[in-house]
Tab-separated table of C-alpha atoms in Angstrom:
chain	number	residue	atom	x	y	z
A	11	MET	CA	155.301	158.421	106.183
A	12	ALA	CA	152.503	161.692	106.783
A	13	VAL	CA	153.709	164.913	105.740
A	14	TYR	CA	154.354	167.714	108.348
A	15	ASN	CA	154.797	171.389	108.211
A	16	LYS	CA	158.701	172.414	108.597
A	17	ASP	CA	158.433	173.898	111.815
A	18	ASP	CA	156.272	171.161	113.429
A	19	THR	CA	159.036	170.986	116.029
A	20	LEU	CA	157.637	167.075	117.449
A	21	PRO	CA	160.214	164.515	117.075
A	22	LEU	CA	160.336	162.162	114.914
A	23	SER	CA	159.935	159.068	116.637
A	24	VAL	CA	156.786	160.549	117.896
A	25	ARG	CA	155.743	161.829	114.536
A	26	GLU	CA	156.365	157.841	112.524
A	27	SER	CA	155.031	156.473	115.833
A	28	LEU	CA	151.696	158.208	117.393
A	29	LEU	CA	151.243	159.624	113.945
A	30	LEU	CA	151.301	156.523	112.212
A	31	LYS	CA	148.809	156.378	109.152
A	32	SER	CA	146.609	154.422	109.064
A	33	GLN	CA	145.632	151.931	106.065
A	34	GLU	CA	142.090	151.772	104.713
A	35	MET	CA	139.845	148.435	106.220
A	36	PRO	CA	138.847	145.324	104.085
A	37	ALA	CA	135.772	145.781	102.573
A	38	ASN	CA	134.211	143.636	103.913
A	39	SER	CA	134.806	144.980	107.620
A	40	VAL	CA	131.631	144.529	110.503
A	41	LYS	CA	131.654	148.155	112.554
A	42	VAL	CA	131.065	147.800	115.935
A	43	GLN	CA	127.642	149.141	116.964
A	44	GLY	CA	125.498	147.668	119.960
A	45	TYR	CA	121.681	147.955	120.810
A	46	ASP	CA	119.842	150.464	120.424
A	47	PHE	CA	116.903	150.311	123.334
A	48	ASN	CA	115.320	153.402	121.700
A	49	GLN	CA	114.407	150.816	119.068
A	50	GLY	CA	111.958	149.973	122.264
A	51	ILE	CA	112.451	146.435	123.352
A	52	ASN	CA	112.823	144.006	120.814
A	53	PHE	CA	115.030	140.669	121.992
A	54	HIS	CA	115.462	139.038	118.789
A	55	LYS	CA	117.017	142.003	117.291
A	56	LEU	CA	118.875	142.641	120.505
A	57	LEU	CA	120.274	139.622	119.917
A	58	GLU	CA	121.201	139.917	116.428
A	59	SER	CA	123.525	142.925	117.692
A	60	TYR	CA	125.794	140.839	119.349
A	61	TYR	CA	127.431	139.532	116.046
A	62	SER	CA	128.761	144.251	116.300
A	63	SER	CA	129.378	144.193	119.769
A	64	GLY	CA	132.535	142.747	119.838
A	65	PHE	CA	134.575	140.378	122.567
A	66	GLN	CA	132.216	136.735	123.085
A	67	ALA	CA	128.761	138.559	121.871
A	68	THR	CA	130.199	138.068	118.611
A	69	ASN	CA	131.657	134.273	119.288
A	70	PHE	CA	127.826	134.200	120.188
A	71	GLY	CA	126.622	135.841	116.246
A	72	LEU	CA	129.339	133.460	114.892
A	73	ALA	CA	127.871	130.966	116.793
A	74	VAL	CA	124.760	131.572	115.120
A	75	GLU	CA	125.707	131.888	111.408
A	76	GLU	CA	127.609	128.242	112.084
A	77	ILE	CA	124.426	126.633	113.989
A	78	ASN	CA	122.156	128.459	111.232
A	79	LYS	CA	124.711	126.469	109.101
A	80	MET	CA	124.016	123.265	110.396
A	81	LEU	CA	120.294	123.636	109.202
A	82	ASP	CA	120.113	124.569	106.793
A	83	LYS	CA	123.069	121.621	105.430
A	84	LYS	CA	120.231	119.207	107.311
A	85	ALA	CA	116.525	121.162	105.295
A	86	GLU	CA	118.653	120.043	101.833
A	87	PRO	CA	118.374	116.763	100.606
A	88	ARG	CA	120.189	113.871	101.406
A	89	PRO	CA	122.213	112.734	97.969
A	90	THR	CA	120.622	110.153	96.727
A	91	LYS	CA	124.100	108.072	96.722
A	92	ARG	CA	125.105	106.536	100.155
A	93	ILE	CA	128.317	107.536	101.039
A	94	ASP	CA	128.909	104.332	102.227
A	95	GLY	CA	128.130	101.765	99.232
A	96	ASP	CA	125.673	98.987	100.218
A	97	ALA	CA	126.287	98.559	103.118
A	98	PRO	CA	122.583	97.601	105.186
A	99	ASN	CA	120.996	100.864	107.073
A	100	ARG	CA	120.263	99.977	110.056
A	101	GLU	CA	124.405	99.140	110.868
A	102	TYR	CA	124.837	102.505	111.547
A	103	HIS	CA	121.869	104.325	112.322
A	104	PRO	CA	121.168	101.564	115.589
A	105	ARG	CA	117.806	103.420	116.235
A	106	GLU	CA	116.830	103.335	112.398
A	107	ARG	CA	116.580	107.433	112.059
A	108	ARG	CA	115.853	108.451	108.838
A	109	ASP	CA	118.949	110.142	106.867
A	110	THR	CA	118.871	113.587	106.697
A	111	ASN	CA	121.778	115.458	104.684
A	112	CYS	CA	123.630	117.084	108.041
A	113	THR	CA	123.711	114.697	111.316
A	114	ILE	CA	123.848	117.076	114.554
A	115	PHE	CA	126.053	115.208	117.196
A	116	LEU	CA	125.352	117.319	120.897
A	117	GLY	CA	127.265	117.013	123.705
A	118	TYR	CA	126.478	117.788	126.768
A	119	THR	CA	128.060	117.521	130.412
A	120	SER	CA	125.869	116.469	133.102
A	121	ASN	CA	125.929	120.128	135.306
A	122	LEU	CA	123.446	120.841	132.123
A	123	ILE	CA	120.507	118.795	133.127
A	124	SER	CA	120.900	119.455	136.588
A	125	SER	CA	120.399	123.053	136.084
A	126	GLY	CA	117.520	125.046	134.627
A	127	MET	CA	119.730	123.044	131.121
A	128	ARG	CA	117.270	120.738	131.267
A	129	GLU	CA	114.909	121.970	129.858
A	130	THR	CA	116.153	123.378	127.221
A	131	LEU	CA	117.529	120.425	125.746
A	132	ARG	CA	114.518	118.621	126.575
A	133	PHE	CA	113.246	120.843	123.673
A	134	LEU	CA	115.922	120.015	121.442
A	135	VAL	CA	115.130	116.141	122.163
A	136	GLN	CA	111.348	116.334	121.855
A	137	HIS	CA	111.010	118.076	118.351
A	138	ASN	CA	114.105	116.008	117.045
A	139	LEU	CA	116.380	118.123	116.022
A	140	VAL	CA	119.599	116.944	117.056
A	141	ASP	CA	120.359	113.616	115.893
A	142	VAL	CA	123.042	111.519	118.183
A	143	LEU	CA	123.931	112.778	122.802
A	144	VAL	CA	126.792	112.043	124.391
A	145	THR	CA	126.988	112.961	127.329
A	146	THR	CA	127.797	111.506	130.976
A	147	ALA	CA	126.586	109.177	133.722
A	148	GLY	CA	124.903	112.706	136.104
A	149	GLY	CA	123.586	113.741	132.203
A	150	ILE	CA	121.303	110.363	132.584
A	151	GLU	CA	120.698	110.160	136.114
A	152	GLU	CA	120.164	113.177	137.074
A	153	ASP	CA	117.604	113.793	134.200
A	154	LEU	CA	116.052	110.962	135.901
A	155	MET	CA	115.804	111.973	138.887
A	156	LYS	CA	113.880	114.944	137.998
A	157	CYS	CA	110.893	112.605	137.792
A	158	ILE	CA	111.171	111.308	140.998
A	159	GLY	CA	112.443	114.041	143.132
A	160	ASP	CA	113.206	117.839	142.953
A	161	THR	CA	117.014	120.032	142.620
A	162	TYR	CA	117.092	123.118	144.283
A	163	VAL	CA	118.598	126.358	143.967
A	164	GLY	CA	120.883	126.654	147.121
A	165	ASP	CA	124.216	129.409	147.212
A	166	PHE	CA	127.914	128.231	146.405
A	167	ARG	CA	129.185	129.079	149.882
A	168	LEU	CA	127.088	126.434	151.881
A	169	LYS	CA	128.755	124.341	154.121
A	170	GLY	CA	129.765	121.246	153.176
A	171	SER	CA	129.113	119.640	156.631
A	172	GLU	CA	126.363	121.180	156.904
A	173	LEU	CA	125.146	119.760	154.015
A	174	ARG	CA	126.121	115.965	154.955
A	175	SER	CA	124.654	116.794	158.092
A	176	LYS	CA	121.089	116.953	156.371
A	177	GLY	CA	122.052	114.878	153.419
A	178	HIS	CA	121.923	117.546	150.918
A	179	ASN	CA	124.011	117.503	148.425
A	180	ARG	CA	126.010	120.298	146.362
A	181	ILE	CA	126.349	120.826	142.474
A	182	GLY	CA	127.919	124.423	142.378
A	183	ASN	CA	125.204	126.510	143.247
A	184	LEU	CA	122.199	123.764	143.519
A	185	VAL	CA	120.763	121.802	145.779
A	186	ALA	CA	120.297	117.944	145.563
A	187	PRO	CA	118.712	115.508	148.521
A	188	ASN	CA	119.908	112.984	148.970
A	189	ASP	CA	117.248	111.005	149.347
A	190	ASN	CA	116.782	111.546	145.582
A	191	TYR	CA	118.687	108.817	145.287
A	192	ILE	CA	117.894	106.363	146.603
A	193	LYS	CA	114.263	106.552	145.184
A	194	PHE	CA	116.796	106.685	142.193
A	195	GLU	CA	118.567	102.948	143.664
A	196	LYS	CA	114.987	101.800	144.306
A	197	TRP	CA	113.293	102.813	140.872
A	198	MET	CA	116.278	101.258	139.253
A	199	THR	CA	116.954	98.419	141.122
A	200	PRO	CA	113.896	96.130	139.148
A	201	ILE	CA	114.856	97.421	135.952
A	202	LEU	CA	118.316	96.240	135.851
A	203	ASP	CA	116.799	92.809	137.277
A	204	GLN	CA	114.723	92.735	134.283
A	205	MET	CA	117.512	93.436	131.479
A	206	LEU	CA	119.194	91.107	133.402
A	207	GLU	CA	116.455	88.084	132.988
A	208	GLU	CA	116.066	89.269	129.288
A	209	GLN	CA	120.351	89.785	128.570
A	210	ASN	CA	120.136	85.446	129.886
A	211	THR	CA	116.432	84.232	128.383
A	212	LEU	CA	116.231	86.464	125.320
A	213	GLY	CA	119.880	87.077	124.690
A	214	ILE	CA	119.950	90.315	124.518
A	215	ASN	CA	123.885	91.698	124.392
A	216	TRP	CA	122.846	95.180	126.593
A	217	THR	CA	125.327	98.258	125.712
A	218	PRO	CA	125.012	101.652	127.622
A	219	SER	CA	123.081	103.138	124.945
A	220	LYS	CA	120.608	100.406	125.527
A	221	MET	CA	120.598	100.156	128.531
A	222	ILE	CA	119.516	104.787	128.593
A	223	GLU	CA	116.985	103.859	126.289
A	224	ARG	CA	115.308	101.689	128.092
A	225	LEU	CA	115.350	103.916	131.401
A	226	GLY	CA	114.294	106.508	129.471
A	227	LYS	CA	111.611	104.033	128.457
A	228	GLU	CA	110.577	103.265	132.243
A	229	ILE	CA	110.472	106.362	133.411
A	230	ASN	CA	107.680	107.478	130.661
A	231	ASN	CA	107.630	111.051	132.030
A	232	PRO	CA	107.983	113.351	129.132
A	233	GLU	CA	109.731	115.696	131.169
A	234	SER	CA	112.775	113.685	130.262
A	235	VAL	CA	115.804	114.133	127.958
A	236	CYS	CA	115.944	110.699	127.219
A	237	TYR	CA	112.323	109.779	127.650
A	238	TRP	CA	112.540	112.239	124.017
A	239	ALA	CA	115.191	110.000	122.982
A	240	TYR	CA	113.462	107.219	123.354
A	241	LYS	CA	110.064	108.173	121.436
A	242	ASN	CA	112.244	109.935	118.703
A	243	ASN	CA	115.322	107.090	118.086
A	244	ILE	CA	117.912	109.689	118.575
A	245	PRO	CA	120.411	107.538	120.420
A	246	ILE	CA	122.644	108.464	123.266
A	247	TYR	CA	126.052	107.838	124.388
A	248	SER	CA	127.790	107.674	127.272
A	249	PRO	CA	131.573	105.592	127.136
A	250	ALA	CA	131.938	106.560	131.320
A	251	VAL	CA	128.620	105.628	132.120
A	252	SER	CA	129.825	103.768	135.138
A	253	ASP	CA	131.420	107.348	136.661
A	254	GLY	CA	128.308	107.603	138.766
A	255	ALA	CA	125.380	106.930	140.453
A	256	ILE	CA	123.936	104.359	137.737
A	257	GLY	CA	127.472	102.881	138.271
A	258	ASP	CA	126.649	102.744	142.013
A	259	GLU	CA	123.748	100.902	141.142
A	260	LEU	CA	125.362	98.598	138.674
A	261	TYR	CA	127.590	97.935	140.877
A	262	MET	CA	125.236	97.304	143.924
A	263	HIS	CA	123.122	95.498	141.737
A	264	SER	CA	126.404	92.944	140.871
A	265	TYR	CA	126.380	91.552	144.601
A	266	ARG	CA	122.763	91.268	144.336
A	267	ASN	CA	122.261	89.808	141.193
A	268	PRO	CA	125.397	89.074	139.604
A	269	GLY	CA	125.669	88.845	135.922
A	270	LEU	CA	124.325	91.633	133.936
A	271	ARG	CA	127.307	93.337	131.203
A	272	LEU	CA	127.139	96.089	129.139
A	273	ASP	CA	128.946	96.139	126.003
A	274	LEU	CA	130.993	99.107	124.737
A	275	VAL	CA	132.326	97.807	121.776
A	276	GLU	CA	129.047	97.379	120.852
A	277	ASP	CA	128.450	101.110	121.041
A	278	ILE	CA	131.965	102.706	120.457
A	279	ARG	CA	131.035	101.188	116.567
A	280	SER	CA	127.804	102.221	116.593
A	281	MET	CA	128.536	105.950	117.555
A	282	ASN	CA	131.229	105.499	114.717
A	283	ASN	CA	129.533	104.022	112.154
A	284	MET	CA	127.529	107.218	111.994
A	285	PRO	CA	129.992	110.194	111.185
A	286	ALA	CA	132.048	107.826	108.977
A	287	THR	CA	128.610	107.506	106.522
A	288	ALA	CA	127.060	110.534	107.378
A	289	ALA	CA	126.965	112.757	103.988
A	290	ASN	CA	127.828	115.629	106.779
A	291	THR	CA	128.056	116.465	110.252
A	292	GLY	CA	127.586	119.606	112.930
A	293	LEU	CA	128.922	119.206	116.435
A	294	ILE	CA	127.388	121.492	119.115
A	295	ILE	CA	129.448	120.792	122.152
A	296	LEU	CA	128.401	122.064	125.948
A	297	GLY	CA	131.070	122.099	128.531
A	298	GLY	CA	134.277	119.455	128.033
A	299	GLY	CA	136.102	116.460	128.468
A	300	LEU	CA	134.765	113.246	127.867
A	301	VAL	CA	131.657	114.444	126.158
A	302	LYS	CA	133.701	116.612	123.400
A	303	HIS	CA	136.561	114.130	122.366
A	304	HIS	CA	134.125	111.486	122.071
A	305	ILE	CA	132.220	112.943	119.189
A	306	CYS	CA	135.217	114.660	118.119
A	307	ASN	CA	136.873	112.017	118.062
A	308	ALA	CA	134.384	109.625	116.354
A	309	ASN	CA	134.137	112.455	112.984
A	310	ALA	CA	137.829	111.392	112.994
A	311	MET	CA	136.178	108.857	111.146
A	312	ARG	CA	135.418	110.648	108.242
A	313	ASN	CA	138.874	113.301	108.140
A	314	GLY	CA	136.622	115.658	110.308
A	315	ALA	CA	133.224	117.682	110.742
A	316	ASP	CA	131.605	120.224	108.360
A	317	PHE	CA	130.745	122.606	110.976
A	318	ALA	CA	131.657	122.605	115.189
A	319	VAL	CA	130.093	125.378	117.913
A	320	TYR	CA	131.997	124.711	121.723
A	321	ILE	CA	131.476	126.753	124.334
A	322	ASN	CA	132.766	126.383	127.484
A	323	THR	CA	135.016	128.086	129.732
A	324	ALA	CA	138.556	126.276	129.621
A	325	GLN	CA	141.863	127.509	128.786
A	326	GLU	CA	143.887	125.928	126.403
A	327	PHE	CA	146.907	126.766	128.251
A	328	ASP	CA	147.208	123.676	130.457
A	329	GLY	CA	146.997	121.099	127.741
A	330	SER	CA	143.434	119.866	128.673
A	331	ASP	CA	140.849	118.985	126.159
A	332	ALA	CA	138.616	120.850	126.966
A	333	GLY	CA	140.890	124.486	126.775
A	334	ALA	CA	141.339	123.089	123.469
A	335	ARG	CA	140.165	125.338	120.643
A	336	PRO	CA	138.196	123.969	117.176
A	337	ASP	CA	141.994	123.964	115.347
A	338	GLU	CA	143.807	122.271	117.715
A	339	ALA	CA	140.850	119.421	116.715
A	340	VAL	CA	142.222	120.188	112.641
A	341	SER	CA	145.142	119.385	113.465
A	342	TRP	CA	143.549	115.692	113.998
A	343	GLY	CA	141.507	115.447	110.998
A	344	LYS	CA	138.370	116.496	113.270
A	345	ILE	CA	137.017	119.051	111.905
A	346	LYS	CA	137.406	119.448	108.714
A	347	MET	CA	140.292	122.107	107.324
A	348	ASP	CA	138.196	124.170	105.661
A	349	ALA	CA	135.385	124.644	108.367
A	350	ARG	CA	134.265	127.774	110.203
A	351	PRO	CA	134.332	126.371	113.513
A	352	VAL	CA	133.642	128.598	116.492
A	353	LYS	CA	134.055	128.856	120.452
A	354	LEU	CA	132.357	130.537	122.724
A	355	PHE	CA	134.169	131.157	126.167
A	356	SER	CA	130.696	131.421	128.505
A	357	ASP	CA	128.978	129.943	130.920
A	358	PHE	CA	126.492	127.805	129.174
A	359	THR	CA	123.307	129.038	131.158
A	360	LEU	CA	123.604	131.787	130.054
A	361	VAL	CA	123.887	131.643	126.451
A	362	PHE	CA	122.852	128.404	125.575
A	363	PRO	CA	118.754	129.197	125.634
A	364	LEU	CA	119.560	132.352	123.814
A	365	LEU	CA	121.263	130.717	121.001
A	366	VAL	CA	118.713	127.825	120.547
A	367	ALA	CA	116.222	130.667	120.285
A	368	GLU	CA	118.226	132.215	117.869
A	369	THR	CA	118.394	129.189	115.835
A	370	PHE	CA	116.616	125.391	116.738
A	371	ALA	CA	113.591	127.640	118.165
A	372	ARG	CA	113.174	129.560	114.838
A	373	ARG	CA	112.318	127.132	112.772
A	374	VAL	CA	110.118	125.091	114.287
A	375	LYS	CA	105.915	125.177	114.370
A	376	LEU	CA	104.533	124.416	117.983
A	377	PRO	CA	101.219	123.110	117.634
A	378	HIS	CA	98.758	124.359	120.769
A	379	ASN	CA	97.952	120.501	121.353
A	380	VAL	CA	100.290	117.294	122.598
A	381	ASP	CA	98.203	114.470	119.540
A	382	ASP	CA	99.727	117.362	116.871
A	383	ALA	CA	102.984	117.339	118.726
A	384	LEU	CA	103.178	113.888	118.162
A	385	ASN	CA	102.517	114.156	114.762
A	386	THR	CA	104.556	116.553	113.682
A	387	ILE	CA	107.989	114.836	115.375
A	388	ASN	CA	106.546	111.257	114.202
A	389	GLY	CA	106.073	112.970	110.745
A	390	SER	CA	109.586	114.761	110.084
A	391	ASN	CA	113.086	115.580	111.447
A	392	GLY	CA	111.258	118.480	112.965
A	393	VAL	CA	113.619	121.187	110.838
A	394	GLU	CA	113.199	123.725	108.462
A	395	SER	CA	114.423	125.902	105.702
A	396	ASN	CA	115.120	129.088	105.724
A	397	ASN	CA	115.857	130.399	102.882
């Protein structure tokens, strides 16, 4: 306790509480300090300053560190000895992707694709920066539909009954005309017909991921995430693919031309085998629910991921999977006990492009023409070391 003069008349309780002497801070403590705009406008240094700014800005800085660790590990040579022994490579990498030292799983809910985050996601897939995608049915169909019809900025307060009378569908403060879904139905029906014929004549065992790959091929549009996933042999898993407009299509097709089957078991075997045989794994999960659990559960097959970043606004007080912090996944063996996972509490439309700007985008040498881009994509895994 601090020493005071004998004539100090403060009550003893005040001295011991309000005037409690501090211990020294640890030597590696970070001083709180934000960006000084007197230095001019430097967006990279501004985002670097988030780490020392506190609250969710600090979590942003930690997320940048965690993703860069994934990318550094990915750039390292993969061990020559396979984790799975002598098993054939195709069993674990159905799209015949080249092994790297860190397999990166990217999960996202459909509202990212509905929003302008689609272009950020497409950049990652176009430049071959991630290895596995997991999304919902909306994350597939909204991507494909945007190649056929536009989505527009609206308002959260637009009245539902008025929108319905106009054939306009609201997604938060976005508006998707119902004509987009009609055009999508007309586009997808002949593809399903062809898939059924190939199932019956060629014996193809269709799965949700194989169907999504086919849709990416058929859309043939470089604005599409699914297109670039097809081009770069990046599998897209969607275990609830029937929960949306694609499901509506499958339902109607079962009456028009019945018999098409999608094998979920083959997909779950493929999905779970990839982390089980990976040298290291990293998770980037935008949103929650199905995509979050599907990726985390697959990584339980290897006793947990090495790196993980969650971005969502959900809280854990109701026991929801979306709200669960990474430490809950550690208890299930879905993230390794010695990992340093990060949860960033934020609307991803605010922070995800900034996160990509500070990580993936800084490692891509953007060519000046499309031919060079295709050569870059086809010739490498798109990731360079920061070392």
